[in-house]
Structure formats: structure tokens, C-alpha cells
Amino acid sequence: MNARVFVPPPRPARVLLVLGSLDGGGAERVAVNLIHRSDPALVDIRLGLLRPTGAYLASVEPHRLVGPRRRGRGLIDLAKAPGDIAAMIERARPDVVMSFGMAINLAVAMALPRGEGRPRWICREDSNTAAEIAQFTSSRWVRALASHLTGKVHRAADCLLAVSRDLGAGLAAETPGARVRVIHNPIDLAEIAAMAGASLAQPPARPFVVAAGRLVRQK
């Protein structure tokens, strides 16, 4: 049996990661890790941000950033998000778009071009969408509408990406027909090892417990 020979692509695959900003935690760190650790000979990653803000912004090379320069958070800016993302896609001309989070996923679904020129779309979810909707509103009708729209978005994606087996199973059960894949979050072990060697500014005088996560209901 002949061994399969790896043939490199004629050019790196162009990937556009789309987020609201680099404020926050897990999803934003995942995006930055993908940029830093992907093989540039195989993948050319650009980062589309609706707001160029956040703790990780300084660690991203400026030429990789795509997006509007305004910093608004109001309803007007939210309404403009699909148009802004469509402009990012037109500028970056990606082979693949990967969106992060429920609101951004909806905006990307509205922004993607139709027809032959449409890039492949990876819709990434890292938390229980039903719980997020319940946390967002107490209205039964608004929850039903949000769940319906979320299901349509998930089914429209070429890949619905979950970050754990349990989350993937839940998404598949909630949205029959969605193309669910499970890929765990990338972790920069070298960075973690370097940080583990740093000393605490004021170490506790007695045994203590460390917990990682934002103080929100989901966690």
C-alpha cells in the first residue's frame, strides 16, 4: 500500500475570525491562540472586530485586524453590525468565516453573501444557548423567537462548532439537521507554564482554592 503524500495547498487558506471585540475572556483568548499558533504556510488568519478594544488587542499584529474603527455599543451600532461584517468579508475575501458567540453568529448569518462566492461558515458556540436566552429575557414570547432564530442560524452554518461533548450533544438535540462538530478549546501550554512560575504579589497565609471563570450564572 502506497503512503499518502501530503501536497501543500497552492496558497494558505484565508480564515476570518469574527468577534465583537477582544473584551471578555475565553472566546477572545481562543481567537488569539489560533492566530499565534496556526501554521502561516497553511492558514492565513485575519481578525474581524466590530470594536477594536480589549485586553488582547496589543498581542495581535495590526495587519491581521479587519473592521470598523468606531467603538459604539448602542442600538444603532448593533443594527449596523451585519453591514460592517459584510464589509469585513468583502475586504478579507476569506475561504472560511468563523464566528464567536450567539449575537455575532446571528449577525454573520445576515452578512454572508449568497451564491457561489459564499465562504464556508463555522458557527462556534461555547455555552448553553437556551440558558443564555433565558438569562437575556424573562418573556416567554421573546425566548421562543430567540430560540427559533438561533435554530435557523445553527442549521444554516456549514459547521456548528461546540467546545465540549456535552454541549455538542445538547446542540444536536436542540437543532436537528445542524452539522455539529466538537473541537476543544486550544490551550497555550507554554504560556501557562511560564505564568505558573511567576510569584504571587501577596500569597495567602493559609490554604486556598483557585476558581477560574466569570461570576455569571452560566459559570
mmCIF file with all atom_site columns, C-alpha atoms in Angstrom:
data_model
loop_
_atom_site.group_PDB
_atom_site.id
_atom_site.type_symbol
_atom_site.label_atom_id
_atom_site.label_alt_id
_atom_site.label_comp_id
_atom_site.label_asym_id
_atom_site.label_entity_id
_atom_site.label_seq_id
_atom_site.pdbx_PDB_ins_code
_atom_site.Cartn_x
_atom_site.Cartn_y
_atom_site.Cartn_z
_atom_site.occupancy
_atom_site.B_iso_or_equiv
_atom_site.pdbx_formal_charge
_atom_site.auth_seq_id
_atom_site.auth_comp_id
_atom_site.auth_asym_id
_atom_site.auth_atom_id
_atom_site.pdbx_PDB_model_num
ATOM 1   C CA . MET A 1 1   ? 0.000   0.000  0.000  1.00 0.00 ? 1   MET A CA 1
ATOM 2   C CA . ASN A 1 2   ? 1.411   3.368  -1.014 1.00 0.00 ? 2   ASN A CA 1
ATOM 3   C CA . ALA A 1 3   ? 1.649   6.017  1.695  1.00 0.00 ? 3   ALA A CA 1
ATOM 4   C CA . ARG A 1 4   ? -0.396  9.128  1.111  1.00 0.00 ? 4   ARG A CA 1
ATOM 5   C CA . VAL A 1 5   ? 1.780   12.098 0.228  1.00 0.00 ? 5   VAL A CA 1
ATOM 6   C CA . PHE A 1 6   ? 0.859   15.470 1.701  1.00 0.00 ? 6   PHE A CA 1
ATOM 7   C CA . VAL A 1 7   ? 0.553   18.073 -1.036 1.00 0.00 ? 7   VAL A CA 1
ATOM 8   C CA . PRO A 1 8   ? 0.580   21.645 0.328  1.00 0.00 ? 8   PRO A CA 1
ATOM 9   C CA . PRO A 1 9   ? -2.153  23.940 -0.975 1.00 0.00 ? 9   PRO A CA 1
ATOM 10  C CA . PRO A 1 10  ? -1.213  26.491 -3.659 1.00 0.00 ? 10  PRO A CA 1
ATOM 11  C CA . ARG A 1 11  ? -1.760  29.244 -1.073 1.00 0.00 ? 11  ARG A CA 1
ATOM 12  C CA . PRO A 1 12  ? -2.671  29.389 2.619  1.00 0.00 ? 12  PRO A CA 1
ATOM 13  C CA . ALA A 1 13  ? -6.389  29.098 3.353  1.00 0.00 ? 13  ALA A CA 1
ATOM 14  C CA . ARG A 1 14  ? -7.800  32.523 4.245  1.00 0.00 ? 14  ARG A CA 1
ATOM 15  C CA . VAL A 1 15  ? -9.757  32.452 7.511  1.00 0.00 ? 15  VAL A CA 1
ATOM 16  C CA . LEU A 1 16  ? -11.648 35.363 9.063  1.00 0.00 ? 16  LEU A CA 1
ATOM 17  C CA . LEU A 1 17  ? -12.451 35.131 12.787 1.00 0.00 ? 17  LEU A CA 1
ATOM 18  C CA . VAL A 1 18  ? -15.344 37.436 13.713 1.00 0.00 ? 18  VAL A CA 1
ATOM 19  C CA . LEU A 1 19  ? -15.932 38.755 17.247 1.00 0.00 ? 19  LEU A CA 1
ATOM 20  C CA . GLY A 1 20  ? -17.497 41.819 18.812 1.00 0.00 ? 20  GLY A CA 1
ATOM 21  C CA . SER A 1 21  ? -14.200 42.847 20.411 1.00 0.00 ? 21  SER A CA 1
ATOM 22  C CA . LEU A 1 22  ? -11.310 41.371 22.395 1.00 0.00 ? 22  LEU A CA 1
ATOM 23  C CA . ASP A 1 23  ? -13.002 42.274 25.701 1.00 0.00 ? 23  ASP A CA 1
ATOM 24  C CA . GLY A 1 24  ? -14.040 39.288 27.790 1.00 0.00 ? 24  GLY A CA 1
ATOM 25  C CA . GLY A 1 25  ? -12.223 36.033 28.295 1.00 0.00 ? 25  GLY A CA 1
ATOM 26  C CA . GLY A 1 26  ? -12.466 32.550 26.820 1.00 0.00 ? 26  GLY A CA 1
ATOM 27  C CA . ALA A 1 27  ? -13.603 33.104 23.228 1.00 0.00 ? 27  ALA A CA 1
ATOM 28  C CA . GLU A 1 28  ? -11.285 36.066 22.776 1.00 0.00 ? 28  GLU A CA 1
ATOM 29  C CA . ARG A 1 29  ? -8.308  34.096 24.106 1.00 0.00 ? 29  ARG A CA 1
ATOM 30  C CA . VAL A 1 30  ? -9.182  31.210 21.772 1.00 0.00 ? 30  VAL A CA 1
ATOM 31  C CA . ALA A 1 31  ? -9.128  33.559 18.769 1.00 0.00 ? 31  ALA A CA 1
ATOM 32  C CA . VAL A 1 32  ? -5.733  34.986 19.748 1.00 0.00 ? 32  VAL A CA 1
ATOM 33  C CA . ASN A 1 33  ? -4.293  31.496 20.370 1.00 0.00 ? 33  ASN A CA 1
ATOM 34  C CA . LEU A 1 34  ? -5.446  30.397 16.911 1.00 0.00 ? 34  LEU A CA 1
ATOM 35  C CA . ILE A 1 35  ? -3.709  33.390 15.353 1.00 0.00 ? 35  ILE A CA 1
ATOM 36  C CA . HIS A 1 36  ? -0.465  32.831 17.244 1.00 0.00 ? 36  HIS A CA 1
ATOM 37  C CA . ARG A 1 37  ? -0.224  29.052 16.895 1.00 0.00 ? 37  ARG A CA 1
ATOM 38  C CA . SER A 1 38  ? -1.549  28.293 13.417 1.00 0.00 ? 38  SER A CA 1
ATOM 39  C CA . ASP A 1 39  ? 0.945   27.436 10.661 1.00 0.00 ? 39  ASP A CA 1
ATOM 40  C CA . PRO A 1 40  ? 1.082   30.537 8.419  1.00 0.00 ? 40  PRO A CA 1
ATOM 41  C CA . ALA A 1 41  ? 2.101   28.351 5.473  1.00 0.00 ? 41  ALA A CA 1
ATOM 42  C CA . LEU A 1 42  ? -1.285  26.619 5.712  1.00 0.00 ? 42  LEU A CA 1
ATOM 43  C CA . VAL A 1 43  ? -3.639  29.208 7.247  1.00 0.00 ? 43  VAL A CA 1
ATOM 44  C CA . ASP A 1 44  ? -3.750  32.993 6.868  1.00 0.00 ? 44  ASP A CA 1
ATOM 45  C CA . ILE A 1 45  ? -5.924  34.182 9.776  1.00 0.00 ? 45  ILE A CA 1
ATOM 46  C CA . ARG A 1 46  ? -7.450  37.650 9.982  1.00 0.00 ? 46  ARG A CA 1
ATOM 47  C CA . LEU A 1 47  ? -9.435  39.007 12.915 1.00 0.00 ? 47  LEU A CA 1
ATOM 48  C CA . GLY A 1 48  ? -12.657 40.900 12.281 1.00 0.00 ? 48  GLY A CA 1
ATOM 49  C CA . LEU A 1 49  ? -13.677 43.079 15.239 1.00 0.00 ? 49  LEU A CA 1
ATOM 50  C CA . LEU A 1 50  ? -16.739 45.309 15.470 1.00 0.00 ? 50  LEU A CA 1
ATOM 51  C CA . ARG A 1 51  ? -14.945 47.271 18.203 1.00 0.00 ? 51  ARG A CA 1
ATOM 52  C CA . PRO A 1 52  ? -11.113 47.374 18.236 1.00 0.00 ? 52  PRO A CA 1
ATOM 53  C CA . THR A 1 53  ? -10.881 47.136 22.030 1.00 0.00 ? 53  THR A CA 1
ATOM 54  C CA . GLY A 1 54  ? -9.854  44.587 24.634 1.00 0.00 ? 54  GLY A CA 1
ATOM 55  C CA . ALA A 1 55  ? -7.023  43.264 26.755 1.00 0.00 ? 55  ALA A CA 1
ATOM 56  C CA . TYR A 1 56  ? -5.641  41.032 23.978 1.00 0.00 ? 56  TYR A CA 1
ATOM 57  C CA . LEU A 1 57  ? -5.623  43.663 21.237 1.00 0.00 ? 57  LEU A CA 1
ATOM 58  C CA . ALA A 1 58  ? -1.972  44.599 21.749 1.00 0.00 ? 58  ALA A CA 1
ATOM 59  C CA . SER A 1 59  ? -0.905  40.981 21.147 1.00 0.00 ? 59  SER A CA 1
ATOM 60  C CA . VAL A 1 60  ? -2.395  40.867 17.625 1.00 0.00 ? 60  VAL A CA 1
ATOM 61  C CA . GLU A 1 61  ? -0.365  42.175 14.687 1.00 0.00 ? 61  GLU A CA 1
ATOM 62  C CA . PRO A 1 62  ? -2.111  45.252 13.226 1.00 0.00 ? 62  PRO A CA 1
ATOM 63  C CA . HIS A 1 63  ? -2.134  43.871 9.668  1.00 0.00 ? 63  HIS A CA 1
ATOM 64  C CA . ARG A 1 64  ? -4.337  40.988 10.853 1.00 0.00 ? 64  ARG A CA 1
ATOM 65  C CA . LEU A 1 65  ? -7.117  43.302 12.093 1.00 0.00 ? 65  LEU A CA 1
ATOM 66  C CA . VAL A 1 66  ? -10.151 43.959 9.924  1.00 0.00 ? 66  VAL A CA 1
ATOM 67  C CA . GLY A 1 67  ? -13.138 46.067 10.908 1.00 0.00 ? 67  GLY A CA 1
ATOM 68  C CA . PRO A 1 68  ? -14.696 49.472 11.551 1.00 0.00 ? 68  PRO A CA 1
ATOM 69  C CA . ARG A 1 69  ? -12.860 51.929 13.786 1.00 0.00 ? 69  ARG A CA 1
ATOM 70  C CA . ARG A 1 70  ? -15.787 53.146 15.845 1.00 0.00 ? 70  ARG A CA 1
ATOM 71  C CA . ARG A 1 71  ? -16.251 51.946 19.433 1.00 0.00 ? 71  ARG A CA 1
ATOM 72  C CA . GLY A 1 72  ? -20.010 52.271 19.865 1.00 0.00 ? 72  GLY A CA 1
ATOM 73  C CA . ARG A 1 73  ? -22.161 49.839 21.858 1.00 0.00 ? 73  ARG A CA 1
ATOM 74  C CA . GLY A 1 74  ? -25.633 51.311 21.292 1.00 0.00 ? 74  GLY A CA 1
ATOM 75  C CA . LEU A 1 75  ? -28.583 50.027 19.296 1.00 0.00 ? 75  LEU A CA 1
ATOM 76  C CA . ILE A 1 76  ? -27.528 51.961 16.198 1.00 0.00 ? 76  ILE A CA 1
ATOM 77  C CA . ASP A 1 77  ? -24.130 50.262 16.158 1.00 0.00 ? 77  ASP A CA 1
ATOM 78  C CA . LEU A 1 78  ? -25.768 46.904 16.837 1.00 0.00 ? 78  LEU A CA 1
ATOM 79  C CA . ALA A 1 79  ? -28.068 47.408 13.854 1.00 0.00 ? 79  ALA A CA 1
ATOM 80  C CA . LYS A 1 80  ? -25.057 48.207 11.684 1.00 0.00 ? 80  LYS A CA 1
ATOM 81  C CA . ALA A 1 81  ? -23.205 45.029 12.688 1.00 0.00 ? 81  ALA A CA 1
ATOM 82  C CA . PRO A 1 82  ? -24.332 42.866 9.712  1.00 0.00 ? 82  PRO A CA 1
ATOM 83  C CA . GLY A 1 83  ? -23.292 45.596 7.267  1.00 0.00 ? 83  GLY A CA 1
ATOM 84  C CA . ASP A 1 84  ? -19.945 46.028 8.998  1.00 0.00 ? 84  ASP A CA 1
ATOM 85  C CA . ILE A 1 85  ? -19.319 42.276 8.902  1.00 0.00 ? 85  ILE A CA 1
ATOM 86  C CA . ALA A 1 86  ? -20.292 42.110 5.234  1.00 0.00 ? 86  ALA A CA 1
ATOM 87  C CA . ALA A 1 87  ? -17.680 44.815 4.562  1.00 0.00 ? 87  ALA A CA 1
ATOM 88  C CA . MET A 1 88  ? -15.077 42.788 6.517  1.00 0.00 ? 88  MET A CA 1
ATOM 89  C CA . ILE A 1 89  ? -15.836 39.717 4.400  1.00 0.00 ? 89  ILE A CA 1
ATOM 90  C CA . GLU A 1 90  ? -15.589 41.748 1.196  1.00 0.00 ? 90  GLU A CA 1
ATOM 91  C CA . ARG A 1 91  ? -12.245 43.178 2.301  1.00 0.00 ? 91  ARG A CA 1
ATOM 92  C CA . ALA A 1 92  ? -10.664 39.952 3.604  1.00 0.00 ? 92  ALA A CA 1
ATOM 93  C CA . ARG A 1 93  ? -12.160 37.611 0.954  1.00 0.00 ? 93  ARG A CA 1
ATOM 94  C CA . PRO A 1 94  ? -11.886 34.577 3.247  1.00 0.00 ? 94  PRO A CA 1
ATOM 95  C CA . ASP A 1 95  ? -12.322 30.942 2.300  1.00 0.00 ? 95  ASP A CA 1
ATOM 96  C CA . VAL A 1 96  ? -13.741 30.332 5.780  1.00 0.00 ? 96  VAL A CA 1
ATOM 97  C CA . VAL A 1 97  ? -15.533 32.592 8.263  1.00 0.00 ? 97  VAL A CA 1
ATOM 98  C CA . MET A 1 98  ? -15.612 31.549 11.916 1.00 0.00 ? 98  MET A CA 1
ATOM 99  C CA . SER A 1 99  ? -17.959 33.474 14.207 1.00 0.00 ? 99  SER A CA 1
ATOM 100 C CA . PHE A 1 100 ? -17.892 33.510 18.002 1.00 0.00 ? 100 PHE A CA 1
ATOM 101 C CA . GLY A 1 101 ? -20.999 33.777 20.198 1.00 0.00 ? 101 GLY A CA 1
ATOM 102 C CA . MET A 1 102 ? -24.746 33.865 19.709 1.00 0.00 ? 102 MET A CA 1
ATOM 103 C CA . ALA A 1 103 ? -25.186 37.553 18.789 1.00 0.00 ? 103 ALA A CA 1
ATOM 104 C CA . ILE A 1 104 ? -22.226 37.591 16.400 1.00 0.00 ? 104 ILE A CA 1
ATOM 105 C CA . ASN A 1 105 ? -23.388 34.317 14.846 1.00 0.00 ? 105 ASN A CA 1
ATOM 106 C CA . LEU A 1 106 ? -26.746 35.922 14.034 1.00 0.00 ? 106 LEU A CA 1
ATOM 107 C CA . ALA A 1 107 ? -25.067 38.995 12.543 1.00 0.00 ? 107 ALA A CA 1
ATOM 108 C CA . VAL A 1 108 ? -22.780 36.821 10.398 1.00 0.00 ? 108 VAL A CA 1
ATOM 109 C CA . ALA A 1 109 ? -25.772 34.803 9.160  1.00 0.00 ? 109 ALA A CA 1
ATOM 110 C CA . MET A 1 110 ? -27.270 38.085 7.925  1.00 0.00 ? 110 MET A CA 1
ATOM 111 C CA . ALA A 1 111 ? -23.969 39.349 6.482  1.00 0.00 ? 111 ALA A CA 1
ATOM 112 C CA . LEU A 1 112 ? -22.759 36.350 4.478  1.00 0.00 ? 112 LEU A CA 1
ATOM 113 C CA . PRO A 1 113 ? -23.014 36.748 0.713  1.00 0.00 ? 113 PRO A CA 1
ATOM 114 C CA . ARG A 1 114 ? -25.343 34.431 -1.157 1.00 0.00 ? 114 ARG A CA 1
ATOM 115 C CA . GLY A 1 115 ? -24.476 32.212 -4.066 1.00 0.00 ? 115 GLY A CA 1
ATOM 116 C CA . GLU A 1 116 ? -21.233 30.784 -5.388 1.00 0.00 ? 116 GLU A CA 1
ATOM 117 C CA . GLY A 1 117 ? -18.915 33.297 -3.712 1.00 0.00 ? 117 GLY A CA 1
ATOM 118 C CA . ARG A 1 118 ? -20.092 32.489 -0.188 1.00 0.00 ? 118 ARG A CA 1
ATOM 119 C CA . PRO A 1 119 ? -17.263 31.373 2.130  1.00 0.00 ? 119 PRO A CA 1
ATOM 120 C CA . ARG A 1 120 ? -17.672 28.305 4.300  1.00 0.00 ? 120 ARG A CA 1
ATOM 121 C CA . TRP A 1 121 ? -19.049 29.248 7.700  1.00 0.00 ? 121 TRP A CA 1
ATOM 122 C CA . ILE A 1 122 ? -18.101 27.809 11.101 1.00 0.00 ? 122 ILE A CA 1
ATOM 123 C CA . CYS A 1 123 ? -20.582 28.915 13.769 1.00 0.00 ? 123 CYS A CA 1
ATOM 124 C CA . ARG A 1 124 ? -18.921 28.497 17.172 1.00 0.00 ? 124 ARG A CA 1
ATOM 125 C CA . GLU A 1 125 ? -20.886 28.133 20.403 1.00 0.00 ? 125 GLU A CA 1
ATOM 126 C CA . ASP A 1 126 ? -19.126 27.842 23.750 1.00 0.00 ? 126 ASP A CA 1
ATOM 127 C CA . SER A 1 127 ? -22.101 27.895 26.123 1.00 0.00 ? 127 SER A CA 1
ATOM 128 C CA . ASN A 1 128 ? -25.666 26.663 26.509 1.00 0.00 ? 128 ASN A CA 1
ATOM 129 C CA . THR A 1 129 ? -27.688 28.859 24.154 1.00 0.00 ? 129 THR A CA 1
ATOM 130 C CA . ALA A 1 130 ? -31.023 28.075 25.845 1.00 0.00 ? 130 ALA A CA 1
ATOM 131 C CA . ALA A 1 131 ? -29.585 29.256 29.178 1.00 0.00 ? 131 ALA A CA 1
ATOM 132 C CA . GLU A 1 132 ? -28.192 32.395 27.552 1.00 0.00 ? 132 GLU A CA 1
ATOM 133 C CA . ILE A 1 133 ? -31.599 33.221 26.067 1.00 0.00 ? 133 ILE A CA 1
ATOM 134 C CA . ALA A 1 134 ? -33.295 32.605 29.431 1.00 0.00 ? 134 ALA A CA 1
ATOM 135 C CA . GLN A 1 135 ? -30.779 34.912 31.103 1.00 0.00 ? 135 GLN A CA 1
ATOM 136 C CA . PHE A 1 136 ? -31.367 37.592 28.460 1.00 0.00 ? 136 PHE A CA 1
ATOM 137 C CA . THR A 1 137 ? -35.160 37.837 28.859 1.00 0.00 ? 137 THR A CA 1
ATOM 138 C CA . SER A 1 138 ? -38.000 36.564 31.049 1.00 0.00 ? 138 SER A CA 1
ATOM 139 C CA . SER A 1 139 ? -40.591 36.933 28.269 1.00 0.00 ? 139 SER A CA 1
ATOM 140 C CA . ARG A 1 140 ? -41.850 33.572 27.021 1.00 0.00 ? 140 ARG A CA 1
ATOM 141 C CA . TRP A 1 141 ? -42.564 35.019 23.569 1.00 0.00 ? 141 TRP A CA 1
ATOM 142 C CA . VAL A 1 142 ? -39.165 36.665 23.211 1.00 0.00 ? 142 VAL A CA 1
ATOM 143 C CA . ARG A 1 143 ? -37.495 33.432 24.309 1.00 0.00 ? 143 ARG A CA 1
ATOM 144 C CA . ALA A 1 144 ? -39.455 31.476 21.705 1.00 0.00 ? 144 ALA A CA 1
ATOM 145 C CA . LEU A 1 145 ? -38.500 33.934 18.955 1.00 0.00 ? 145 LEU A CA 1
ATOM 146 C CA . ALA A 1 146 ? -34.827 33.949 20.004 1.00 0.00 ? 146 ALA A CA 1
ATOM 147 C CA . SER A 1 147 ? -34.758 30.133 20.089 1.00 0.00 ? 147 SER A CA 1
ATOM 148 C CA . HIS A 1 148 ? -36.336 29.970 16.624 1.00 0.00 ? 148 HIS A CA 1
ATOM 149 C CA . LEU A 1 149 ? -33.792 32.417 15.163 1.00 0.00 ? 149 LEU A CA 1
ATOM 150 C CA . THR A 1 150 ? -30.888 30.638 16.864 1.00 0.00 ? 150 THR A CA 1
ATOM 151 C CA . GLY A 1 151 ? -32.022 27.305 15.420 1.00 0.00 ? 151 GLY A CA 1
ATOM 152 C CA . LYS A 1 152 ? -32.204 28.793 11.904 1.00 0.00 ? 152 LYS A CA 1
ATOM 153 C CA . VAL A 1 153 ? -28.681 30.210 12.309 1.00 0.00 ? 153 VAL A CA 1
ATOM 154 C CA . HIS A 1 154 ? -27.287 26.889 13.533 1.00 0.00 ? 154 HIS A CA 1
ATOM 155 C CA . ARG A 1 155 ? -28.842 24.947 10.663 1.00 0.00 ? 155 ARG A CA 1
ATOM 156 C CA . ALA A 1 156 ? -27.551 27.445 8.094  1.00 0.00 ? 156 ALA A CA 1
ATOM 157 C CA . ALA A 1 157 ? -23.908 27.046 9.175  1.00 0.00 ? 157 ALA A CA 1
ATOM 158 C CA . ASP A 1 158 ? -21.616 24.641 7.344  1.00 0.00 ? 158 ASP A CA 1
ATOM 159 C CA . CYS A 1 159 ? -20.351 23.594 10.772 1.00 0.00 ? 159 CYS A CA 1
ATOM 160 C CA . LEU A 1 160 ? -21.836 24.203 14.206 1.00 0.00 ? 160 LEU A CA 1
ATOM 161 C CA . LEU A 1 161 ? -18.790 24.008 16.436 1.00 0.00 ? 161 LEU A CA 1
ATOM 162 C CA . ALA A 1 162 ? -19.154 23.050 20.104 1.00 0.00 ? 162 ALA A CA 1
ATOM 163 C CA . VAL A 1 163 ? -16.290 23.177 22.604 1.00 0.00 ? 163 VAL A CA 1
ATOM 164 C CA . SER A 1 164 ? -17.280 20.072 24.605 1.00 0.00 ? 164 SER A CA 1
ATOM 165 C CA . ARG A 1 165 ? -19.046 16.736 24.054 1.00 0.00 ? 165 ARG A CA 1
ATOM 166 C CA . ASP A 1 166 ? -21.949 17.612 26.365 1.00 0.00 ? 166 ASP A CA 1
ATOM 167 C CA . LEU A 1 167 ? -22.504 20.964 24.673 1.00 0.00 ? 167 LEU A CA 1
ATOM 168 C CA . GLY A 1 168 ? -22.333 19.330 21.252 1.00 0.00 ? 168 GLY A CA 1
ATOM 169 C CA . ALA A 1 169 ? -24.880 16.698 22.251 1.00 0.00 ? 169 ALA A CA 1
ATOM 170 C CA . GLY A 1 170 ? -27.198 19.399 23.589 1.00 0.00 ? 170 GLY A CA 1
ATOM 171 C CA . LEU A 1 171 ? -26.926 21.499 20.429 1.00 0.00 ? 171 LEU A CA 1
ATOM 172 C CA . ALA A 1 172 ? -27.585 18.460 18.230 1.00 0.00 ? 172 ALA A CA 1
ATOM 173 C CA . ALA A 1 173 ? -30.682 17.584 20.265 1.00 0.00 ? 173 ALA A CA 1
ATOM 174 C CA . GLU A 1 174 ? -31.994 21.169 20.212 1.00 0.00 ? 174 GLU A CA 1
ATOM 175 C CA . THR A 1 175 ? -31.375 21.670 16.493 1.00 0.00 ? 175 THR A CA 1
ATOM 176 C CA . PRO A 1 176 ? -31.930 18.567 14.340 1.00 0.00 ? 176 PRO A CA 1
ATOM 177 C CA . GLY A 1 177 ? -30.211 18.986 10.992 1.00 0.00 ? 177 GLY A CA 1
ATOM 178 C CA . ALA A 1 178 ? -27.339 21.106 12.306 1.00 0.00 ? 178 ALA A CA 1
ATOM 179 C CA . ARG A 1 179 ? -23.881 19.847 11.323 1.00 0.00 ? 179 ARG A CA 1
ATOM 180 C CA . VAL A 1 180 ? -22.323 19.641 14.790 1.00 0.00 ? 180 VAL A CA 1
ATOM 181 C CA . ARG A 1 181 ? -18.612 19.120 15.385 1.00 0.00 ? 181 ARG A CA 1
ATOM 182 C CA . VAL A 1 182 ? -16.817 19.085 18.740 1.00 0.00 ? 182 VAL A CA 1
ATOM 183 C CA . ILE A 1 183 ? -13.341 20.650 18.990 1.00 0.00 ? 183 ILE A CA 1
ATOM 184 C CA . HIS A 1 184 ? -11.996 21.545 22.397 1.00 0.00 ? 184 HIS A CA 1
ATOM 185 C CA . ASN A 1 185 ? -10.501 24.968 23.013 1.00 0.00 ? 185 ASN A CA 1
ATOM 186 C CA . PRO A 1 186 ? -6.812  25.357 22.126 1.00 0.00 ? 186 PRO A CA 1
ATOM 187 C CA . ILE A 1 187 ? -4.568  25.960 25.128 1.00 0.00 ? 187 ILE A CA 1
ATOM 188 C CA . ASP A 1 188 ? -1.137  27.613 25.056 1.00 0.00 ? 188 ASP A CA 1
ATOM 189 C CA . LEU A 1 189 ? 0.703   25.282 27.440 1.00 0.00 ? 189 LEU A CA 1
ATOM 190 C CA . ALA A 1 190 ? 3.982   27.187 27.131 1.00 0.00 ? 190 ALA A CA 1
ATOM 191 C CA . GLU A 1 191 ? 2.319   30.414 28.279 1.00 0.00 ? 191 GLU A CA 1
ATOM 192 C CA . ILE A 1 192 ? 0.610   28.636 31.172 1.00 0.00 ? 192 ILE A CA 1
ATOM 193 C CA . ALA A 1 193 ? 3.922   27.081 32.287 1.00 0.00 ? 193 ALA A CA 1
ATOM 194 C CA . ALA A 1 194 ? 5.610   30.489 32.204 1.00 0.00 ? 194 ALA A CA 1
ATOM 195 C CA . MET A 1 195 ? 2.813   32.097 34.223 1.00 0.00 ? 195 MET A CA 1
ATOM 196 C CA . ALA A 1 196 ? 2.848   29.234 36.740 1.00 0.00 ? 196 ALA A CA 1
ATOM 197 C CA . GLY A 1 197 ? 6.437   30.096 37.600 1.00 0.00 ? 197 GLY A CA 1
ATOM 198 C CA . ALA A 1 198 ? 5.574   33.694 38.492 1.00 0.00 ? 198 ALA A CA 1
ATOM 199 C CA . SER A 1 199 ? 5.246   34.559 42.155 1.00 0.00 ? 199 SER A CA 1
ATOM 200 C CA . LEU A 1 200 ? 2.047   35.930 43.705 1.00 0.00 ? 200 LEU A CA 1
ATOM 201 C CA . ALA A 1 201 ? 2.151   39.555 44.759 1.00 0.00 ? 201 ALA A CA 1
ATOM 202 C CA . GLN A 1 202 ? 0.524   38.733 48.108 1.00 0.00 ? 202 GLN A CA 1
ATOM 203 C CA . PRO A 1 203 ? 0.259   34.968 48.641 1.00 0.00 ? 203 PRO A CA 1
ATOM 204 C CA . PRO A 1 204 ? -2.419  33.942 51.169 1.00 0.00 ? 204 PRO A CA 1
ATOM 205 C CA . ALA A 1 205 ? -1.233  32.950 54.625 1.00 0.00 ? 205 ALA A CA 1
ATOM 206 C CA . ARG A 1 206 ? -3.344  29.769 54.653 1.00 0.00 ? 206 ARG A CA 1
ATOM 207 C CA . PRO A 1 207 ? -4.507  27.113 52.142 1.00 0.00 ? 207 PRO A CA 1
ATOM 208 C CA . PHE A 1 208 ? -6.783  28.489 49.435 1.00 0.00 ? 208 PHE A CA 1
ATOM 209 C CA . VAL A 1 209 ? -8.888  27.405 46.466 1.00 0.00 ? 209 VAL A CA 1
ATOM 210 C CA . VAL A 1 210 ? -8.468  28.862 42.978 1.00 0.00 ? 210 VAL A CA 1
ATOM 211 C CA . ALA A 1 211 ? -11.513 29.096 40.695 1.00 0.00 ? 211 ALA A CA 1
ATOM 212 C CA . ALA A 1 212 ? -11.414 30.273 37.071 1.00 0.00 ? 212 ALA A CA 1
ATOM 213 C CA . GLY A 1 213 ? -14.480 31.746 35.430 1.00 0.00 ? 213 GLY A CA 1
ATOM 214 C CA . ARG A 1 214 ? -16.601 34.872 35.241 1.00 0.00 ? 214 ARG A CA 1
ATOM 215 C CA . LEU A 1 215 ? -19.138 35.428 38.023 1.00 0.00 ? 215 LEU A CA 1
ATOM 216 C CA . VAL A 1 216 ? -22.197 34.836 35.846 1.00 0.00 ? 216 VAL A CA 1
ATOM 217 C CA . ARG A 1 217 ? -24.954 32.257 36.074 1.00 0.00 ? 217 ARG A CA 1
ATOM 218 C CA . GLN A 1 218 ? -23.604 30.218 33.153 1.00 0.00 ? 218 GLN A CA 1
ATOM 219 C CA . LYS A 1 219 ? -20.362 29.511 35.020 1.00 0.00 ? 219 LYS A CA 1
#
